[in-house]
Amino acid sequence: MQRRTPAPRAAGRPRSAAADTAILAATRQALVELGWSKLTLGDVATRAGVAKTTLYRRWAGKNELVVDAVAELFDELRLPDCGTLAADIEGVVLRFAALLEHPEAKTALMALIAESTTDATLRTRIRASIVDRQKLLVLEGRARAQRRGELPTESDPEAAARTADLIFDVIAGAVVHRALVSAEPIDPEWTQAFTTLLLNGLTPSARA
């Protein structure tokens, strides 16, 4: 996936990529150790070794900072080309599950979900910075499967977009629920069974 594009900034001293990386890493570390309610920009600045004003020049507040810290983790997800649609799905599911095993990813994502239930602006930022970007993986996977002849090409762009949304919701919802809510393992056996159900649907052959 493409990397996130930093927000425009006024002319002046160039923005430091190293500082950004340190700040986002410190944010995730602080979430694990302190939780959402106790996390402050001052603490993050101390951990990152930067001035507090440096954070405020980049992020308006804690919500924006935490979303970008989580988005950076999910930007590392890739859709492997394993030769078939089924193998591609299994590959990305296992990679997603492995990401969620890291304490910083698990804690940060759960904190964002909890906080966003009462904050519409935060929900909008999560959709724009995390969800919409990860949906690109679905579009990439479908296009690859269509080139292989595994899936038909859809002529209606709006219908194709709705289908992509649904596929993303099914995969992300299942993986997040199993990993973070049910706390059950996402191993190759479960992943294969899930992929079979996803590709076949609730048909008699899938239930057999």
Coordinates of C-alpha atoms in Angstrom, one line a residue:
M1 CA 0.0 0.0 0.0
Q2 CA 1.0 3.6 -0.5
R3 CA 2.4 5.5 2.4
R4 CA 0.3 8.2 4.2
T5 CA 0.8 11.7 2.8
P6 CA 1.7 14.1 5.6
A7 CA -0.6 17.1 6.0
P8 CA 0.5 20.3 4.3
R9 CA 2.6 22.6 6.4
A10 CA 3.8 26.2 6.2
A11 CA 7.2 27.0 4.7
G12 CA 10.0 27.0 7.2
R13 CA 12.2 24.4 8.8
P14 CA 11.8 21.0 7.0
R15 CA 9.8 18.4 8.8
S16 CA 11.9 15.6 10.3
A17 CA 10.8 12.1 9.3
A18 CA 12.9 10.7 12.1
A19 CA 11.0 12.8 14.6
D20 CA 7.7 11.7 13.2
T21 CA 8.7 8.1 13.5
A22 CA 9.9 8.5 17.0
I23 CA 6.7 10.4 18.0
L24 CA 4.4 7.7 16.6
A25 CA 6.4 4.9 18.2
A26 CA 6.3 6.7 21.5
T27 CA 2.6 7.2 21.2
R28 CA 2.0 3.5 20.8
Q29 CA 4.3 2.7 23.7
A30 CA 2.5 5.2 25.9
L31 CA -0.9 3.6 25.0
V32 CA 0.3 0.2 26.1
E33 CA 1.8 1.4 29.4
L34 CA -0.7 4.2 30.3
G35 CA -3.9 3.6 28.4
W36 CA -5.9 6.2 26.5
S37 CA -7.1 8.3 29.5
K38 CA -3.6 8.9 31.0
L39 CA -1.8 9.4 27.7
T40 CA -0.7 13.0 27.2
L41 CA 1.2 14.8 24.5
G42 CA 3.7 15.9 27.1
D43 CA 4.5 12.3 28.0
V44 CA 4.8 11.3 24.3
A45 CA 7.2 14.2 23.7
T46 CA 9.4 13.1 26.6
R47 CA 9.5 9.5 25.3
A48 CA 10.2 10.6 21.8
G49 CA 12.9 13.1 22.9
V50 CA 11.3 16.1 21.2
A51 CA 9.8 19.4 22.4
K52 CA 6.1 19.4 23.1
T53 CA 5.7 22.2 20.6
T54 CA 7.0 19.8 18.0
L55 CA 4.0 17.6 18.5
Y56 CA 1.5 20.5 18.3
R57 CA 3.0 21.7 15.0
R58 CA 2.2 18.3 13.6
W59 CA -1.0 17.2 15.4
A60 CA -3.9 19.2 16.8
G61 CA -4.5 16.9 19.7
K62 CA -4.4 13.4 21.1
N63 CA -7.0 11.9 18.8
E64 CA -5.2 12.9 15.6
L65 CA -1.9 11.7 17.0
V66 CA -3.2 8.3 18.1
V67 CA -5.0 7.7 14.8
D68 CA -1.8 8.4 12.9
A69 CA 0.2 6.1 15.2
V70 CA -2.2 3.2 14.5
A71 CA -2.4 4.0 10.8
E72 CA 1.4 3.7 10.6
L73 CA 1.1 0.1 11.8
F74 CA -1.6 -0.8 9.3
D75 CA 0.2 0.8 6.5
E76 CA 2.7 -2.1 6.8
L77 CA 0.1 -4.6 5.7
R78 CA 0.6 -6.0 2.2
L79 CA -1.4 -8.3 0.0
P80 CA 0.8 -11.2 -0.9
D81 CA 0.7 -12.6 -4.4
C82 CA 0.4 -16.3 -3.6
G83 CA -0.9 -17.4 -7.0
T84 CA -4.6 -17.9 -6.3
L85 CA -7.3 -15.8 -4.7
A86 CA -7.8 -18.3 -1.9
A87 CA -4.1 -18.3 -1.1
D88 CA -3.9 -14.5 -1.2
I89 CA -6.8 -14.2 1.2
E90 CA -5.2 -16.7 3.6
G91 CA -1.9 -14.8 3.4
V92 CA -3.3 -11.4 4.2
V93 CA -5.5 -12.8 7.0
L94 CA -2.5 -14.4 8.7
R95 CA -0.5 -11.2 8.3
F96 CA -3.4 -9.1 9.8
A97 CA -3.7 -11.5 12.7
A98 CA 0.1 -11.4 13.3
L99 CA -0.1 -7.6 13.5
L100 CA -2.9 -7.7 16.0
E101 CA -0.8 -10.0 18.2
H102 CA 1.6 -7.1 19.0
P103 CA 0.6 -5.4 22.2
E104 CA 0.9 -1.9 20.8
A105 CA -1.4 -2.7 17.8
K106 CA -3.9 -4.5 20.0
T107 CA -4.0 -1.8 22.7
A108 CA -4.0 1.1 20.3
L109 CA -6.8 -0.3 18.1
M110 CA -9.0 -1.2 21.1
A111 CA -8.5 2.2 22.6
L112 CA -9.5 3.9 19.3
I113 CA -12.6 1.8 18.9
A114 CA -13.7 2.5 22.5
E115 CA -13.1 6.2 22.3
S116 CA -14.7 6.6 18.9
T117 CA -18.1 5.3 20.1
T118 CA -18.7 8.7 21.6
D119 CA -16.7 10.9 19.2
A120 CA -18.0 11.3 15.6
T121 CA -15.1 13.3 14.5
L122 CA -12.7 10.6 15.7
R123 CA -14.7 7.9 13.8
T124 CA -14.4 10.0 10.6
R125 CA -10.7 10.3 11.0
I126 CA -10.4 6.5 11.6
R127 CA -12.3 5.8 8.4
A128 CA -10.2 8.2 6.4
S129 CA -6.8 7.3 7.8
I130 CA -7.1 3.6 8.5
V131 CA -10.3 1.9 7.1
D132 CA -10.4 3.5 3.6
R133 CA -6.7 2.9 3.1
Q134 CA -7.0 -0.7 4.0
K135 CA -9.9 -1.2 1.6
L136 CA -7.3 -0.6 -1.1
L137 CA -6.0 -4.1 -0.3
V138 CA -9.4 -5.5 -1.3
L139 CA -9.4 -3.6 -4.6
E140 CA -5.9 -4.8 -5.3
G141 CA -6.8 -8.4 -4.5
R142 CA -9.9 -8.3 -6.7
A143 CA -8.1 -6.8 -9.6
R144 CA -5.4 -9.4 -9.4
A145 CA -8.0 -12.2 -9.2
Q146 CA -9.8 -10.7 -12.2
R147 CA -6.6 -10.7 -14.3
R148 CA -6.2 -14.4 -13.4
G149 CA -9.7 -15.1 -14.5
E150 CA -10.8 -16.2 -11.0
L151 CA -13.4 -13.4 -10.7
P152 CA -15.6 -11.7 -13.3
T153 CA -14.9 -8.1 -14.2
E154 CA -17.7 -5.8 -12.9
S155 CA -18.9 -3.1 -15.3
D156 CA -20.7 -1.0 -12.7
P157 CA -18.1 1.0 -10.6
E158 CA -20.6 1.8 -7.9
A159 CA -21.6 -1.9 -7.5
A160 CA -17.9 -2.9 -7.5
A161 CA -17.2 -0.4 -4.7
R162 CA -20.1 -1.7 -2.6
T163 CA -18.8 -5.2 -3.1
A164 CA -15.3 -4.2 -2.0
D165 CA -16.8 -2.5 1.1
L166 CA -18.6 -5.7 2.0
I167 CA -15.6 -7.9 1.5
F168 CA -13.5 -5.7 3.7
D169 CA -16.1 -5.6 6.4
V170 CA -16.4 -9.4 6.4
I171 CA -12.6 -10.0 6.6
A172 CA -11.7 -7.2 9.0
G173 CA -14.7 -7.9 11.2
A174 CA -14.0 -11.6 11.5
V175 CA -10.3 -11.2 12.2
V176 CA -10.7 -8.4 14.7
H177 CA -13.5 -10.1 16.5
R178 CA -11.7 -13.4 16.8
A179 CA -8.4 -11.9 17.7
L180 CA -9.5 -9.1 20.1
V181 CA -13.0 -10.1 21.3
S182 CA -13.1 -13.9 21.4
A183 CA -9.3 -14.1 21.9
E184 CA -9.2 -17.3 19.8
P185 CA -6.2 -18.3 17.7
I186 CA -6.1 -17.4 14.0
D187 CA -4.1 -20.3 12.7
P188 CA -3.8 -21.7 9.2
E189 CA -6.6 -24.2 9.8
W190 CA -9.1 -21.5 10.9
T191 CA -7.9 -19.2 8.1
Q192 CA -8.4 -21.9 5.5
A193 CA -11.9 -22.6 6.7
F194 CA -12.8 -18.9 6.8
T195 CA -11.5 -18.4 3.3
T196 CA -13.5 -21.3 2.0
L197 CA -16.7 -19.9 3.6
L198 CA -15.9 -16.5 2.2
L199 CA -15.4 -17.7 -1.3
N200 CA -18.2 -20.2 -1.4
G201 CA -20.8 -18.5 0.7
L202 CA -23.5 -20.3 2.6
T203 CA -24.2 -22.8 -0.2
P204 CA -24.9 -26.5 0.3
S205 CA -21.4 -27.4 -0.8
A206 CA -19.9 -25.0 1.8
R207 CA -22.1 -26.5 4.5
A208 CA -21.3 -30.1 3.6

